[in-house]
Short mmCIF file of C-alpha atoms in Angstrom, two decimals:
data_model
loop_
_atom_site.label_atom_id
_atom_site.label_comp_id
_atom_site.label_asym_id
_atom_site.label_seq_id
_atom_site.Cartn_x
_atom_site.Cartn_y
_atom_site.Cartn_z
CA UNK A 19 -18.71 22.44 -19.75
CA UNK A 20 -20.96 22.90 -21.97
CA UNK A 21 -18.94 22.70 -25.38
CA UNK A 22 -18.61 19.16 -27.51
CA UNK A 23 -15.81 17.58 -27.49
CA UNK A 24 -14.72 16.04 -30.16
CA UNK A 25 -11.54 14.85 -28.57
CA UNK A 26 -13.74 12.27 -26.53
CA UNK A 27 -13.93 10.71 -29.52
CA UNK A 28 -10.49 8.42 -28.35
CA UNK A 29 -11.99 7.09 -25.50
CA UNK A 30 -15.42 5.50 -28.51
CA UNK A 31 -17.56 8.05 -27.74
CA UNK A 32 -18.06 11.16 -30.62
CA UNK A 33 -19.78 13.55 -28.02
CA UNK A 34 -19.57 12.58 -24.56
CA UNK A 35 -22.36 11.50 -22.47
CA UNK A 36 -24.67 13.64 -19.78
CA UNK A 37 -23.09 11.40 -17.12
CA UNK A 38 -19.66 12.35 -18.20
CA UNK A 39 -20.25 16.05 -17.81
CA UNK A 40 -21.15 15.34 -14.85
CA UNK A 41 -18.85 13.68 -13.58
CA UNK A 42 -16.21 16.12 -15.37
CA UNK A 43 -17.57 18.33 -14.87
CA UNK A 44 -16.90 17.79 -10.11
CA UNK A 45 -13.89 16.92 -10.80
CA UNK A 46 -12.40 20.01 -12.72
CA UNK A 47 -14.88 22.12 -9.39
CA UNK A 48 -12.76 19.67 -7.41
CA UNK A 49 -8.91 20.95 -8.73
CA UNK A 50 -10.57 23.86 -8.87
CA UNK A 51 -11.87 24.06 -5.53
CA UNK A 52 -14.64 25.13 -6.43
CA UNK A 53 -16.58 22.20 -5.50
CA UNK A 54 -18.92 22.26 -2.67
CA UNK A 55 -19.86 19.39 0.14
CA UNK A 56 -16.30 18.46 0.32
CA UNK A 57 -15.56 20.17 3.31
CA UNK A 58 -14.70 23.98 4.19
CA UNK A 59 -10.86 23.38 3.28
CA UNK A 60 -11.89 22.71 -1.02
CA UNK A 61 -11.73 26.18 -0.82
CA UNK A 62 -8.60 27.48 -1.78
CA UNK A 63 -7.55 24.87 -4.17
CA UNK A 64 -4.23 23.71 -5.03
CA UNK A 65 -2.70 26.72 -6.97
CA UNK A 66 -1.36 27.56 -2.92
CA UNK A 67 -2.11 25.56 -0.42
CA UNK A 68 0.77 22.76 -0.65
CA UNK A 69 2.87 22.46 1.49
CA UNK A 70 6.77 22.47 0.29
CA UNK A 71 7.52 20.91 4.00
CA UNK A 72 6.50 17.15 1.81
CA UNK A 73 2.98 16.42 2.63
CA UNK A 74 0.01 18.39 1.86
CA UNK A 75 -1.74 20.88 4.01
CA UNK A 76 -5.14 20.86 5.57
CA UNK A 77 -6.46 23.70 3.13
CA UNK A 78 -5.21 21.60 0.09
CA UNK A 79 -6.00 17.94 1.27
CA UNK A 80 -9.15 17.95 0.13
CA UNK A 81 -9.18 19.25 -3.80
CA UNK A 82 -6.21 17.00 -3.15
CA UNK A 83 -7.96 13.24 -2.61
CA UNK A 84 -11.23 14.32 -3.80
CA UNK A 85 -9.59 15.15 -7.65
CA UNK A 86 -7.65 12.32 -7.79
CA UNK A 87 -10.41 9.66 -6.43
CA UNK A 88 -12.11 11.18 -9.35
CA UNK A 89 -9.53 10.83 -11.69
CA UNK A 90 -9.62 7.32 -10.99
CA UNK A 91 -13.08 7.00 -12.08
CA UNK A 92 -12.74 8.47 -15.16
CA UNK A 93 -9.57 5.94 -16.07
CA UNK A 94 -12.67 3.47 -14.91
CA UNK A 95 -14.93 4.24 -16.94
CA UNK A 96 -12.80 4.84 -20.49
CA UNK A 97 -13.20 2.51 -23.26
CA UNK A 98 -10.56 0.94 -22.27
CA UNK A 99 -10.05 1.81 -19.42
CA UNK A 100 -6.29 3.68 -17.92
CA UNK A 101 -5.69 1.95 -14.62
CA UNK A 102 -2.06 2.52 -15.10
CA UNK A 103 -2.48 6.29 -14.79
CA UNK A 104 -5.04 5.06 -11.96
CA UNK A 105 -2.24 3.85 -10.02
CA UNK A 106 -0.04 6.48 -10.67
CA UNK A 107 -2.06 8.95 -9.61
CA UNK A 108 -3.06 7.11 -6.69
CA UNK A 109 0.41 6.63 -5.10
CA UNK A 110 1.77 10.63 -6.42
CA UNK A 111 -1.42 11.41 -4.00
CA UNK A 112 -0.76 8.53 -0.61
CA UNK A 113 3.38 10.30 -0.75
CA UNK A 114 2.00 13.02 -0.21
CA UNK A 115 -0.43 12.89 1.85
CA UNK A 116 1.81 10.81 4.16
CA UNK A 117 1.50 7.93 5.93
CA UNK A 118 -0.95 10.14 8.90
CA UNK A 119 -4.65 10.52 8.65
CA UNK A 120 -4.44 14.59 10.74
CA UNK A 121 -4.76 15.61 6.77
CA UNK A 122 -7.35 13.76 5.66
CA UNK A 123 -11.37 15.52 5.85
CA UNK A 124 -14.39 13.07 5.90
CA UNK A 125 -16.36 14.23 3.87
CA UNK A 126 -12.71 13.49 1.44
CA UNK A 127 -12.58 10.57 3.29
CA UNK A 128 -15.72 9.32 2.25
CA UNK A 129 -14.53 10.09 -1.70
CA UNK A 130 -11.87 7.99 -1.93
CA UNK A 131 -13.39 5.40 0.11
CA UNK A 132 -16.59 5.18 -2.86
CA UNK A 133 -14.75 5.10 -5.81
CA UNK A 134 -11.85 2.13 -4.17
CA UNK A 135 -14.50 0.16 -3.65
CA UNK A 136 -16.05 1.18 -7.73
CA UNK A 137 -12.94 0.08 -7.94
CA UNK A 138 -12.60 -3.39 -6.60
CA UNK A 139 -16.30 -4.13 -7.30
CA UNK A 140 -14.32 -3.86 -10.76
CA UNK A 141 -12.10 -6.50 -10.39
CA UNK A 142 -14.27 -8.52 -8.30
CA UNK A 143 -16.89 -8.70 -12.21
CA UNK A 144 -13.96 -9.73 -14.09
CA UNK A 145 -11.06 -11.94 -12.53
CA UNK A 146 -8.91 -11.78 -15.47
CA UNK A 147 -7.85 -7.65 -14.86
CA UNK A 148 -5.80 -9.15 -11.43
CA UNK A 149 -5.05 -5.78 -9.98
CA UNK A 150 -5.06 -3.47 -12.43
CA UNK A 151 -7.80 -2.10 -10.53
CA UNK A 152 -6.92 -3.65 -6.87
CA UNK A 153 -3.82 -1.58 -6.96
CA UNK A 154 -5.08 2.30 -7.16
CA UNK A 155 -8.15 0.83 -4.86
CA UNK A 156 -5.46 0.15 -2.38
CA UNK A 157 -3.21 3.43 -2.49
CA UNK A 158 -6.21 5.16 -2.42
CA UNK A 159 -7.14 4.12 1.00
CA UNK A 160 -3.64 4.77 1.63
CA UNK A 161 -4.40 8.20 0.72
CA UNK A 162 -6.84 8.72 3.41
CA UNK A 163 -5.26 6.95 6.16
CA UNK A 164 -7.30 3.53 5.63
CA UNK A 165 -4.83 1.31 6.09
CA UNK A 166 -5.84 -1.22 7.67
CA UNK A 167 -8.78 -1.81 4.88
CA UNK A 168 -5.54 -1.28 2.52
CA UNK A 169 -3.47 -4.08 3.97
CA UNK A 170 -6.60 -6.31 3.50
CA UNK A 171 -7.77 -5.76 0.19
CA UNK A 172 -4.51 -6.51 -0.47
CA UNK A 173 -3.70 -9.80 1.26
CA UNK A 174 -7.11 -10.93 0.67
CA UNK A 175 -6.19 -10.82 -3.08
CA UNK A 176 -2.84 -11.77 -2.71
CA UNK A 177 -5.04 -15.51 -0.93
CA UNK A 178 -7.58 -15.72 -3.40
CA UNK A 179 -6.10 -18.91 -5.44
CA UNK A 180 -9.21 -18.47 -8.04
CA UNK A 181 -9.05 -15.41 -8.66
CA UNK A 182 -5.01 -15.34 -8.63
CA UNK A 183 -5.37 -18.34 -11.63
CA UNK A 184 -8.02 -16.29 -14.00
CA UNK A 185 -5.62 -13.10 -13.76
CA UNK A 186 -3.99 -12.06 -17.05
CA UNK A 187 -0.32 -13.96 -17.05
CA UNK A 188 -1.34 -14.54 -12.91
CA UNK A 189 -1.46 -18.58 -11.16
CA UNK A 190 -1.31 -19.47 -8.12
CA UNK A 191 0.84 -22.16 -5.97
CA UNK A 192 0.42 -23.46 -1.81
CA UNK A 193 1.73 -20.19 0.21
CA UNK A 194 5.17 -20.11 1.01
CA UNK A 195 6.27 -22.21 -2.41
CA UNK A 196 7.58 -21.28 -5.61
CA UNK A 197 4.62 -22.41 -7.70
CA UNK A 198 4.10 -18.30 -8.52
CA UNK A 199 4.27 -16.84 -11.30
CA UNK A 200 6.31 -13.76 -12.54
CA UNK A 201 4.06 -11.70 -14.70
CA UNK A 202 4.34 -9.25 -15.79
CA UNK A 203 1.24 -8.19 -17.25
CA UNK A 204 -2.10 -8.06 -14.72
CA UNK A 205 -1.07 -10.73 -11.92
CA UNK A 206 1.61 -10.49 -9.30
CA UNK A 207 3.47 -13.57 -8.21
CA UNK A 208 3.41 -14.05 -4.56
CA UNK A 209 6.81 -11.92 -4.68
CA UNK A 210 5.61 -8.97 -5.67
CA UNK A 211 1.97 -9.47 -2.45
CA UNK A 212 4.45 -9.87 -0.06
CA UNK A 213 7.19 -7.50 -0.62
CA UNK A 214 4.13 -4.91 -1.05
CA UNK A 215 2.67 -5.83 2.17
CA UNK A 216 6.00 -6.07 3.79
CA UNK A 217 7.09 -2.28 2.25
CA UNK A 218 3.58 -0.92 3.91
CA UNK A 219 3.64 -2.38 7.26
CA UNK A 220 7.17 -0.66 7.58
CA UNK A 221 5.35 2.32 6.93
CA UNK A 222 3.56 1.52 9.70
CA UNK A 223 5.19 0.69 12.01
CA UNK A 224 8.16 3.50 11.66
CA UNK A 225 5.81 6.31 11.44
CA UNK A 226 5.82 6.70 15.10
CA UNK A 227 2.20 7.16 15.68
CA UNK A 228 1.71 3.94 18.33
CA UNK A 229 -2.01 3.29 16.75
CA UNK A 230 -0.56 2.23 13.19
CA UNK A 231 2.11 -0.02 15.00
CA UNK A 232 -0.98 -1.38 17.33
CA UNK A 233 -1.89 -1.94 13.20
CA UNK A 234 1.39 -4.32 12.86
CA UNK A 235 1.26 -5.89 15.65
CA UNK A 236 -2.37 -7.27 15.75
CA UNK A 237 -2.40 -7.58 11.93
CA UNK A 238 -3.20 -11.36 10.54
CA UNK A 239 -0.86 -10.19 7.73
CA UNK A 240 2.15 -9.70 9.47
CA UNK A 241 2.13 -12.88 10.63
CA UNK A 242 1.41 -15.09 7.65
CA UNK A 243 4.78 -12.31 5.88
CA UNK A 244 6.67 -14.37 8.68
CA UNK A 245 5.10 -17.11 8.78
CA UNK A 246 5.34 -17.17 3.93
CA UNK A 247 8.46 -14.84 4.13
CA UNK A 248 10.38 -14.65 6.83
CA UNK A 249 13.62 -12.79 6.13
CA UNK A 250 10.84 -10.08 4.38
CA UNK A 251 8.36 -10.69 7.33
CA UNK A 252 11.09 -10.05 9.34
CA UNK A 253 11.99 -6.21 7.64
CA UNK A 254 8.74 -4.50 8.68
CA UNK A 255 10.58 -4.38 11.56
CA UNK A 256 14.20 -3.57 11.25
CA UNK A 257 13.91 -1.56 8.05
CA UNK A 258 13.99 1.98 10.43
CA UNK A 259 17.15 0.17 12.14
CA UNK A 260 20.56 1.86 12.71
CA UNK A 261 22.76 -0.64 10.27
CA UNK A 262 25.52 1.55 10.69
CA UNK A 263 28.02 3.30 13.86
CA UNK A 264 27.12 6.38 12.29
CA UNK A 265 23.01 6.32 11.79
CA UNK A 266 23.70 5.26 16.02
CA UNK A 267 25.53 8.28 16.16
CA UNK A 268 22.33 10.66 14.56
CA UNK A 269 20.12 8.14 16.48
CA UNK A 270 18.81 10.05 19.42
CA UNK A 271 17.13 8.89 22.23
CA UNK A 272 13.37 9.12 21.25
CA UNK A 273 14.64 7.83 17.96
CA UNK A 274 16.30 3.76 19.65
CA UNK A 275 14.18 1.19 18.56
CA UNK A 276 14.41 0.05 21.95
CA UNK A 277 13.09 3.33 23.67
CA UNK A 278 9.45 1.95 22.77
CA UNK A 279 8.22 0.90 27.06
CA UNK A 280 5.51 -1.45 25.79
CA UNK A 281 6.90 -2.85 21.81
CA UNK A 282 9.68 -3.93 21.77
CA UNK A 283 8.46 -6.97 23.64
CA UNK A 284 4.86 -7.33 22.11
CA UNK A 285 7.58 -7.71 19.01
CA UNK A 286 9.63 -10.11 20.49
CA UNK A 287 5.51 -12.45 20.98
CA UNK A 288 4.66 -12.43 17.56
CA UNK A 289 8.05 -13.46 16.98
CA UNK A 290 8.12 -16.33 18.81
CA UNK A 291 4.42 -17.38 17.55
CA UNK A 292 5.57 -16.96 13.91
CA UNK A 293 5.25 -20.55 12.71
CA UNK A 294 7.86 -20.40 9.47
CA UNK A 295 6.46 -22.44 7.08
CA UNK A 296 9.30 -23.41 5.11
CA UNK A 297 12.85 -22.31 5.77
CA UNK A 298 13.65 -19.42 3.04
CA UNK A 299 17.03 -21.01 2.34
CA UNK A 300 18.66 -23.49 3.15
CA UNK A 301 21.44 -23.23 6.54
CA UNK A 302 24.31 -21.58 5.82
CA UNK A 303 27.47 -23.91 5.33
CA UNK A 304 30.22 -21.86 7.01
CA UNK A 305 33.46 -21.70 6.09
CA UNK A 306 36.58 -21.81 8.87
CA UNK A 307 36.98 -18.57 7.72
CA UNK A 308 34.29 -17.44 7.60
CA UNK A 309 34.26 -13.81 9.80
CA UNK A 310 31.90 -15.04 13.10
CA UNK A 311 29.13 -13.71 13.38
CA UNK A 312 28.33 -13.30 9.32
CA UNK A 313 26.38 -15.80 7.85
CA UNK A 314 22.96 -14.80 7.69
CA UNK A 315 21.07 -16.52 10.20
CA UNK A 316 18.57 -20.03 9.02
CA UNK A 317 14.86 -18.63 10.11
CA UNK A 318 13.46 -21.83 10.96
CA UNK A 319 11.78 -21.71 13.64
CA UNK A 320 9.71 -18.29 15.87
CA UNK A 321 12.74 -17.87 18.17
CA UNK A 322 15.56 -18.12 14.50
CA UNK A 323 13.25 -14.79 14.30
CA UNK A 324 13.29 -13.55 17.97
CA UNK A 325 16.87 -14.10 18.29
#
């Protein structure tokens, strides 16, 4: 840490600043498990604490969260911010942590929240960056279990027509219309926003956690998706539903989508309350040779969504 780094010249500086050295030290200490103030579960570091079962253990979670958050911070303060790397790192961290929040310590979650707020402030200061800073911020929030905030951040951006119009390659139009421009750059298309949000909400719904299921049912974003893109919004609740006889045969009683004592009726009530802005597609023409029940139901009302 005390050495001079000529390699930092790629970022536009011949020598690292005092602030850069301090940030790098914190990052390496978090990664190696030598940091103070991040919780008792940091000390064992990454080397022997990861779980092979698909999620981070309680011993490794703090180091994983703080290390990823600090990496995102480093990426954001380069003279040429590397938001692509920040997004990949935050997404990988979220995948490793899983949907639940039991592995996120209070201190490490606070670090993620602070740095996510920093990234969002950069996006607010320069709307032309589009989702470049917002996406890694949303993944950081998801990593530490702040799912309501993560949904709100992306939905807020989706509904902010002024910011979207200023984004590089971005455009906005009337909600539910086809006036949005798909761009490979910083600006997201309407469909990409809706797909990102519906995927997140679907993950929460199929997590088996009643608190997260309640979040999905009470979120204004869920109702908005059902009304703007009915078929995609409906997939929030149907993506984990058995789709074939084989899948039904392998379903246990507790896995039955209708086994929950309250959720099915609440879902029906929510669907019936939706008022789709426009049909996703024109009502299909059913030919005489069409197999009965094969044609998709036109989702033009809350009642048809419930059916």
